[in-house]
mmCIF file of N, CA and C in Angstrom:
data_model
loop_
_atom_site.group_PDB
_atom_site.id
_atom_site.type_symbol
_atom_site.label_atom_id
_atom_site.label_comp_id
_atom_site.label_asym_id
_atom_site.label_seq_id
_atom_site.Cartn_x
_atom_site.Cartn_y
_atom_site.Cartn_z
ATOM 1 N N LEU A 1 112.671 114.403 89.741
ATOM 2 C CA LEU A 1 112.656 113.138 90.867
ATOM 3 C C LEU A 1 112.876 112.438 92.103
ATOM 4 N N PRO A 2 112.116 112.252 92.626
ATOM 5 C CA PRO A 2 113.361 112.167 94.303
ATOM 6 C C PRO A 2 113.512 110.904 94.412
ATOM 7 N N PHE A 3 115.247 110.831 95.009
ATOM 8 C CA PHE A 3 116.016 109.573 94.930
ATOM 9 C C PHE A 3 116.123 109.207 94.086
ATOM 10 N N SER A 4 116.343 110.073 92.763
ATOM 11 C CA SER A 4 116.350 109.576 91.492
ATOM 12 C C SER A 4 118.070 109.443 90.971
ATOM 13 N N SER A 5 118.800 110.298 91.753
ATOM 14 C CA SER A 5 120.460 110.252 91.790
ATOM 15 C C SER A 5 120.892 108.858 92.537
ATOM 16 N N VAL A 6 119.504 108.354 92.833
ATOM 17 C CA VAL A 6 120.374 106.418 93.928
ATOM 18 C C VAL A 6 119.617 105.863 92.866
ATOM 19 N N LEU A 7 118.194 105.615 92.275
ATOM 20 C CA LEU A 7 117.844 104.578 91.931
ATOM 21 C C LEU A 7 118.416 105.053 90.420
ATOM 22 N N HIS A 8 118.407 105.297 89.640
ATOM 23 C CA HIS A 8 118.931 105.516 88.386
ATOM 24 C C HIS A 8 120.643 104.910 87.989
ATOM 25 N N ARG A 9 121.387 104.513 89.314
ATOM 26 C CA ARG A 9 122.259 103.731 88.404
ATOM 27 C C ARG A 9 121.831 102.642 88.526
ATOM 28 N N ILE A 10 123.012 102.093 87.769
ATOM 29 C CA ILE A 10 123.134 100.681 86.508
ATOM 30 C C ILE A 10 124.066 100.439 86.932
ATOM 31 N N ASP A 11 124.285 98.457 87.043
ATOM 32 C CA ASP A 11 124.661 97.843 88.092
ATOM 33 C C ASP A 11 126.117 97.320 86.962
ATOM 34 N N SER A 12 127.170 97.718 86.805
ATOM 35 C CA SER A 12 128.633 97.166 86.172
ATOM 36 C C SER A 12 128.360 95.351 85.715
ATOM 37 N N ARG A 13 127.267 94.934 87.186
ATOM 38 C CA ARG A 13 127.811 93.434 86.539
ATOM 39 C C ARG A 13 126.042 92.575 85.503
ATOM 40 N N THR A 14 125.149 93.403 86.001
ATOM 41 C CA THR A 14 123.518 92.697 85.395
ATOM 42 C C THR A 14 123.433 93.997 84.525
ATOM 43 N N ARG A 15 123.698 95.179 84.264
ATOM 44 C CA ARG A 15 123.837 97.051 83.595
ATOM 45 C C ARG A 15 121.848 96.201 83.299
ATOM 46 N N THR A 16 121.390 96.424 84.483
ATOM 47 C CA THR A 16 120.290 96.928 85.333
ATOM 48 C C THR A 16 120.191 97.469 86.654
ATOM 49 N N PRO A 17 119.279 98.108 86.372
ATOM 50 C CA PRO A 17 119.463 98.959 87.518
ATOM 51 C C PRO A 17 118.601 98.522 89.146
ATOM 52 N N VAL A 18 119.565 97.641 89.537
ATOM 53 C CA VAL A 18 119.514 96.569 90.182
ATOM 54 C C VAL A 18 118.355 97.596 91.897
ATOM 55 N N ILE A 19 118.566 98.987 92.381
ATOM 56 C CA ILE A 19 118.275 99.016 93.074
ATOM 57 C C ILE A 19 117.083 99.597 92.430
ATOM 58 N N ALA A 20 116.450 99.968 91.838
ATOM 59 C CA ALA A 20 114.816 100.427 91.263
ATOM 60 C C ALA A 20 114.473 99.193 91.315
ATOM 61 N N VAL A 21 114.814 98.168 90.972
ATOM 62 C CA VAL A 21 114.081 97.111 90.663
ATOM 63 C C VAL A 21 113.794 96.703 92.603
ATOM 64 N N TRP A 22 114.803 96.751 93.340
ATOM 65 C CA TRP A 22 114.168 96.474 95.039
ATOM 66 C C TRP A 22 113.920 96.875 95.586
ATOM 67 N N VAL A 23 113.585 98.170 95.462
ATOM 68 C CA VAL A 23 112.621 99.680 95.415
ATOM 69 C C VAL A 23 111.386 99.017 94.844
ATOM 70 N N CYS A 24 111.270 98.939 93.726
ATOM 71 C CA CYS A 24 110.014 98.369 93.550
ATOM 72 C C CYS A 24 108.919 97.472 94.382
ATOM 73 N N ALA A 25 109.995 96.411 93.789
ATOM 74 C CA ALA A 25 109.711 94.821 94.966
ATOM 75 C C ALA A 25 109.186 95.255 95.990
ATOM 76 N N THR A 26 109.639 96.138 96.638
ATOM 77 C CA THR A 26 109.466 96.432 98.269
ATOM 78 C C THR A 26 108.560 97.197 98.515
ATOM 79 N N GLY A 27 108.181 97.921 97.067
ATOM 80 C CA GLY A 27 107.141 98.504 97.449
ATOM 81 C C GLY A 27 105.910 97.260 96.827
ATOM 82 N N ALA A 28 105.853 96.905 96.643
ATOM 83 C CA ALA A 28 104.834 96.191 95.650
ATOM 84 C C ALA A 28 104.808 95.073 97.364
ATOM 85 N N PHE A 29 105.318 94.238 98.247
ATOM 86 C CA PHE A 29 105.404 93.363 98.916
ATOM 87 C C PHE A 29 104.528 94.891 100.095
ATOM 88 N N LEU A 30 105.097 95.747 100.500
ATOM 89 C CA LEU A 30 103.895 96.428 101.710
ATOM 90 C C LEU A 30 102.290 96.418 101.250
ATOM 91 N N VAL A 31 102.608 96.801 99.345
ATOM 92 C CA VAL A 31 101.273 97.040 99.598
ATOM 93 C C VAL A 31 100.397 95.332 99.180
ATOM 94 N N GLY A 32 101.327 94.839 99.170
ATOM 95 C CA GLY A 32 100.374 93.529 99.259
ATOM 96 C C GLY A 32 100.773 93.335 101.119
ATOM 97 N N LEU A 33 100.806 93.572 102.061
ATOM 98 C CA LEU A 33 100.539 93.434 102.931
ATOM 99 C C LEU A 33 99.086 94.139 103.355
ATOM 100 N N LEU A 34 99.133 94.673 102.511
ATOM 101 C CA LEU A 34 97.552 95.718 103.482
ATOM 102 C C LEU A 34 96.483 94.414 103.151
ATOM 103 N N THR A 35 96.998 92.845 102.482
ATOM 104 C CA THR A 35 95.131 92.267 102.448
ATOM 105 C C THR A 35 94.956 91.880 103.645
ATOM 106 N N PHE A 36 96.308 91.829 104.580
ATOM 107 C CA PHE A 36 95.831 91.205 105.892
ATOM 108 C C PHE A 36 95.135 92.461 106.892
ATOM 109 N N ALA A 37 95.868 93.034 105.874
ATOM 110 C CA ALA A 37 94.967 94.877 106.663
ATOM 111 C C ALA A 37 92.901 94.572 106.702
ATOM 112 N N GLY A 38 93.060 93.571 105.421
ATOM 113 C CA GLY A 38 90.749 93.371 105.258
ATOM 114 C C GLY A 38 91.121 94.110 104.096
ATOM 115 N N ALA A 39 90.008 93.904 104.233
ATOM 116 C CA ALA A 39 88.975 94.114 102.449
ATOM 117 C C ALA A 39 88.938 95.713 102.497
ATOM 118 N N ALA A 40 88.430 96.245 103.345
ATOM 119 C CA ALA A 40 88.797 97.967 102.825
ATOM 120 C C ALA A 40 90.015 98.422 102.894
ATOM 121 N N ALA A 41 91.117 98.090 102.791
ATOM 122 C CA ALA A 41 92.070 98.406 103.190
ATOM 123 C C ALA A 41 92.628 98.073 101.917
ATOM 124 N N ILE A 42 92.536 96.739 101.239
ATOM 125 C CA ILE A 42 92.921 96.357 99.852
ATOM 126 C C ILE A 42 92.078 97.086 98.379
ATOM 127 N N ASN A 43 90.762 97.045 100.045
ATOM 128 C CA ASN A 43 89.721 97.700 97.901
ATOM 129 C C ASN A 43 90.075 99.636 97.856
ATOM 130 N N ALA A 44 90.203 99.996 99.029
ATOM 131 C CA ALA A 44 90.906 101.681 98.777
ATOM 132 C C ALA A 44 92.079 100.852 98.057
ATOM 133 N N ILE A 45 93.179 100.485 97.751
ATOM 134 C CA ILE A 45 93.796 100.807 97.184
ATOM 135 C C ILE A 45 93.548 100.505 95.614
ATOM 136 N N PHE A 46 92.882 99.445 94.926
ATOM 137 C CA PHE A 46 92.166 99.291 94.333
ATOM 138 C C PHE A 46 91.719 99.763 93.491
ATOM 139 N N ALA A 47 90.945 101.070 94.247
ATOM 140 C CA ALA A 47 89.926 102.151 93.853
ATOM 141 C C ALA A 47 90.510 103.489 93.816
ATOM 142 N N MET A 48 92.066 103.790 93.817
ATOM 143 C CA MET A 48 92.882 104.667 93.966
ATOM 144 C C MET A 48 93.842 104.302 92.088
ATOM 145 N N GLY A 49 94.057 103.432 92.531
ATOM 146 C CA GLY A 49 94.753 102.494 91.368
ATOM 147 C C GLY A 49 94.103 103.195 89.545
ATOM 148 N N VAL A 50 92.596 102.991 89.929
ATOM 149 C CA VAL A 50 91.764 102.216 88.842
ATOM 150 C C VAL A 50 91.310 104.861 88.173
ATOM 151 N N CYS A 51 91.750 105.143 89.678
ATOM 152 C CA CYS A 51 91.482 106.675 89.468
ATOM 153 C C CYS A 51 92.898 107.297 89.127
ATOM 154 N N ALA A 52 93.469 106.588 89.443
ATOM 155 C CA ALA A 52 94.976 107.056 88.575
ATOM 156 C C ALA A 52 95.232 107.227 87.425
ATOM 157 N N GLN A 53 94.197 105.393 87.279
ATOM 158 C CA GLN A 53 94.493 104.858 85.254
ATOM 159 C C GLN A 53 93.865 106.253 84.864
ATOM 160 N N TYR A 54 92.752 105.619 84.773
ATOM 161 C CA TYR A 54 91.700 107.267 84.313
ATOM 162 C C TYR A 54 91.927 108.970 84.515
ATOM 163 N N LEU A 55 93.014 108.971 85.315
ATOM 164 C CA LEU A 55 94.054 110.529 84.917
ATOM 165 C C LEU A 55 94.722 110.254 84.180
ATOM 166 N N ALA A 56 96.350 109.226 84.118
ATOM 167 C CA ALA A 56 96.739 108.975 82.858
ATOM 168 C C ALA A 56 95.711 108.935 82.105
ATOM 169 N N TYR A 57 95.412 108.232 82.076
ATOM 170 C CA TYR A 57 94.807 108.212 80.476
ATOM 171 C C TYR A 57 94.083 109.938 79.828
ATOM 172 N N GLY A 58 93.491 110.510 80.959
ATOM 173 C CA GLY A 58 92.692 110.908 80.346
ATOM 174 C C GLY A 58 93.190 112.486 80.001
ATOM 175 N N ILE A 59 94.362 112.702 80.993
ATOM 176 C CA ILE A 59 94.791 114.139 80.979
ATOM 177 C C ILE A 59 95.598 114.606 79.619
ATOM 178 N N PRO A 60 96.327 113.874 77.866
ATOM 179 C CA PRO A 60 96.803 113.842 77.578
ATOM 180 C C PRO A 60 95.999 113.872 76.977
ATOM 181 N N ILE A 61 94.211 113.076 76.871
ATOM 182 C CA ILE A 61 93.426 113.445 75.856
ATOM 183 C C ILE A 61 92.616 114.792 76.237
ATOM 184 N N ALA A 62 92.659 115.248 77.367
ATOM 185 C CA ALA A 62 91.605 117.124 77.652
ATOM 186 C C ALA A 62 92.768 118.026 77.131
ATOM 187 N N CYS A 63 94.390 117.488 77.065
ATOM 188 C CA CYS A 63 95.243 118.692 76.916
ATOM 189 C C CYS A 63 95.241 118.780 74.824
ATOM 190 N N PHE A 64 94.955 117.535 74.500
ATOM 191 C CA PHE A 64 95.085 117.861 73.475
ATOM 192 C C PHE A 64 93.411 118.104 73.126
ATOM 193 N N GLY A 65 92.689 117.872 73.359
ATOM 194 C CA GLY A 65 91.170 118.232 73.343
ATOM 195 C C GLY A 65 91.605 119.491 72.960
ATOM 196 N N LEU A 66 91.749 120.389 74.128
ATOM 197 C CA LEU A 66 92.035 121.971 74.243
ATOM 198 C C LEU A 66 93.152 122.235 73.280
ATOM 199 N N ALA A 67 93.608 122.019 72.473
ATOM 200 C CA ALA A 67 94.930 122.265 72.129
ATOM 201 C C ALA A 67 94.470 122.310 70.635
ATOM 202 N N LYS A 68 93.611 121.581 70.176
ATOM 203 C CA LYS A 68 93.160 121.200 69.134
ATOM 204 C C LYS A 68 92.772 122.755 68.281
ATOM 205 N N GLY A 69 92.881 122.615 67.296
ATOM 206 C CA GLY A 69 92.446 123.842 66.820
ATOM 207 C C GLY A 69 94.077 125.034 66.804
ATOM 208 N N THR A 70 94.777 124.617 67.430
ATOM 209 C CA THR A 70 96.064 126.320 67.745
ATOM 210 C C THR A 70 96.919 124.944 67.151
ATOM 211 N N ASN A 71 98.061 125.701 66.895
ATOM 212 C CA ASN A 71 99.369 124.883 66.109
ATOM 213 C C ASN A 71 99.992 125.343 67.548
ATOM 214 N N ARG A 72 100.051 123.877 68.205
ATOM 215 C CA ARG A 72 100.531 123.395 69.693
ATOM 216 C C ARG A 72 99.620 121.399 69.295
ATOM 217 N N ALA A 73 99.111 121.514 68.705
ATOM 218 C CA ALA A 73 98.026 120.308 69.064
ATOM 219 C C ALA A 73 98.970 119.550 67.683
ATOM 220 N N LYS A 74 100.006 118.846 67.398
ATOM 221 C CA LYS A 74 100.652 117.748 66.501
ATOM 222 C C LYS A 74 100.884 116.564 67.146
ATOM 223 N N THR A 75 100.201 115.921 66.096
ATOM 224 C CA THR A 75 100.205 114.710 65.440
ATOM 225 C C THR A 75 101.634 114.381 65.124
ATOM 226 N N GLY A 76 101.370 112.821 66.111
ATOM 227 C CA GLY A 76 102.603 112.185 64.985
ATOM 228 C C GLY A 76 102.463 110.910 64.139
ATOM 229 N N PRO A 77 103.771 110.666 63.846
ATOM 230 C CA PRO A 77 103.236 109.494 62.669
ATOM 231 C C PRO A 77 101.591 109.044 62.617
ATOM 232 N N PHE A 78 101.500 108.273 63.067
ATOM 233 C CA PHE A 78 100.007 107.718 63.512
ATOM 234 C C PHE A 78 99.300 108.777 63.787
ATOM 235 N N THR A 79 97.720 108.403 62.983
ATOM 236 C CA THR A 79 96.704 109.897 63.509
ATOM 237 C C THR A 79 95.619 109.586 63.419
ATOM 238 N N LEU A 80 94.113 109.275 63.930
ATOM 239 C CA LEU A 80 92.751 109.093 63.341
ATOM 240 C C LEU A 80 92.070 110.172 62.511
ATOM 241 N N GLY A 81 93.111 110.547 62.286
ATOM 242 C CA GLY A 81 92.315 111.929 61.328
ATOM 243 C C GLY A 81 91.134 112.516 62.615
ATOM 244 N N ARG A 82 90.425 113.471 61.008
ATOM 245 C CA ARG A 82 88.783 113.445 62.098
ATOM 246 C C ARG A 82 88.038 113.142 62.888
ATOM 247 N N LEU A 83 88.572 111.941 62.962
ATOM 248 C CA LEU A 83 88.172 110.595 63.733
ATOM 249 C C LEU A 83 88.711 110.833 64.833
ATOM 250 N N VAL A 84 89.793 111.723 65.428
ATOM 251 C CA VAL A 84 89.910 111.356 66.749
ATOM 252 C C VAL A 84 88.918 112.317 67.653
ATOM 253 N N SER A 85 88.094 113.177 67.784
ATOM 254 C CA SER A 85 87.621 113.945 67.772
ATOM 255 C C SER A 85 86.176 113.157 68.885
ATOM 256 N N TYR A 86 85.870 112.327 68.212
ATOM 257 C CA TYR A 86 84.565 111.891 68.452
ATOM 258 C C TYR A 86 85.155 110.128 69.265
ATOM 259 N N LEU A 87 86.486 109.805 68.938
ATOM 260 C CA LEU A 87 86.590 108.624 69.525
ATOM 261 C C LEU A 87 87.713 109.381 70.745
ATOM 262 N N CYS A 88 87.203 110.161 70.963
ATOM 263 C CA CYS A 88 87.856 110.245 72.514
ATOM 264 C C CYS A 88 86.860 110.271 73.001
ATOM 265 N N LEU A 89 85.494 110.916 73.196
ATOM 266 C CA LEU A 89 84.628 111.100 73.903
ATOM 267 C C LEU A 89 83.689 109.141 74.751
#
């Protein structure tokens, strides 16, 4: 990942990734500033978030559906059995 060599460093005193937390907080602040740009800007951000969420959930479901019936479709400790095909649609 870009800048991961800097972001992954753990602070010795707090034992947390302080730099990564500050980068996330700064990014959230900058996105929050878009509320002053108007409703169209913030609605675009929310729409992108919804689309990204659908992609994030859809890609693993599609990959499992495409791999089903092959030896690459391995289930974990929890499985819905034969119901998975019906529930994923």
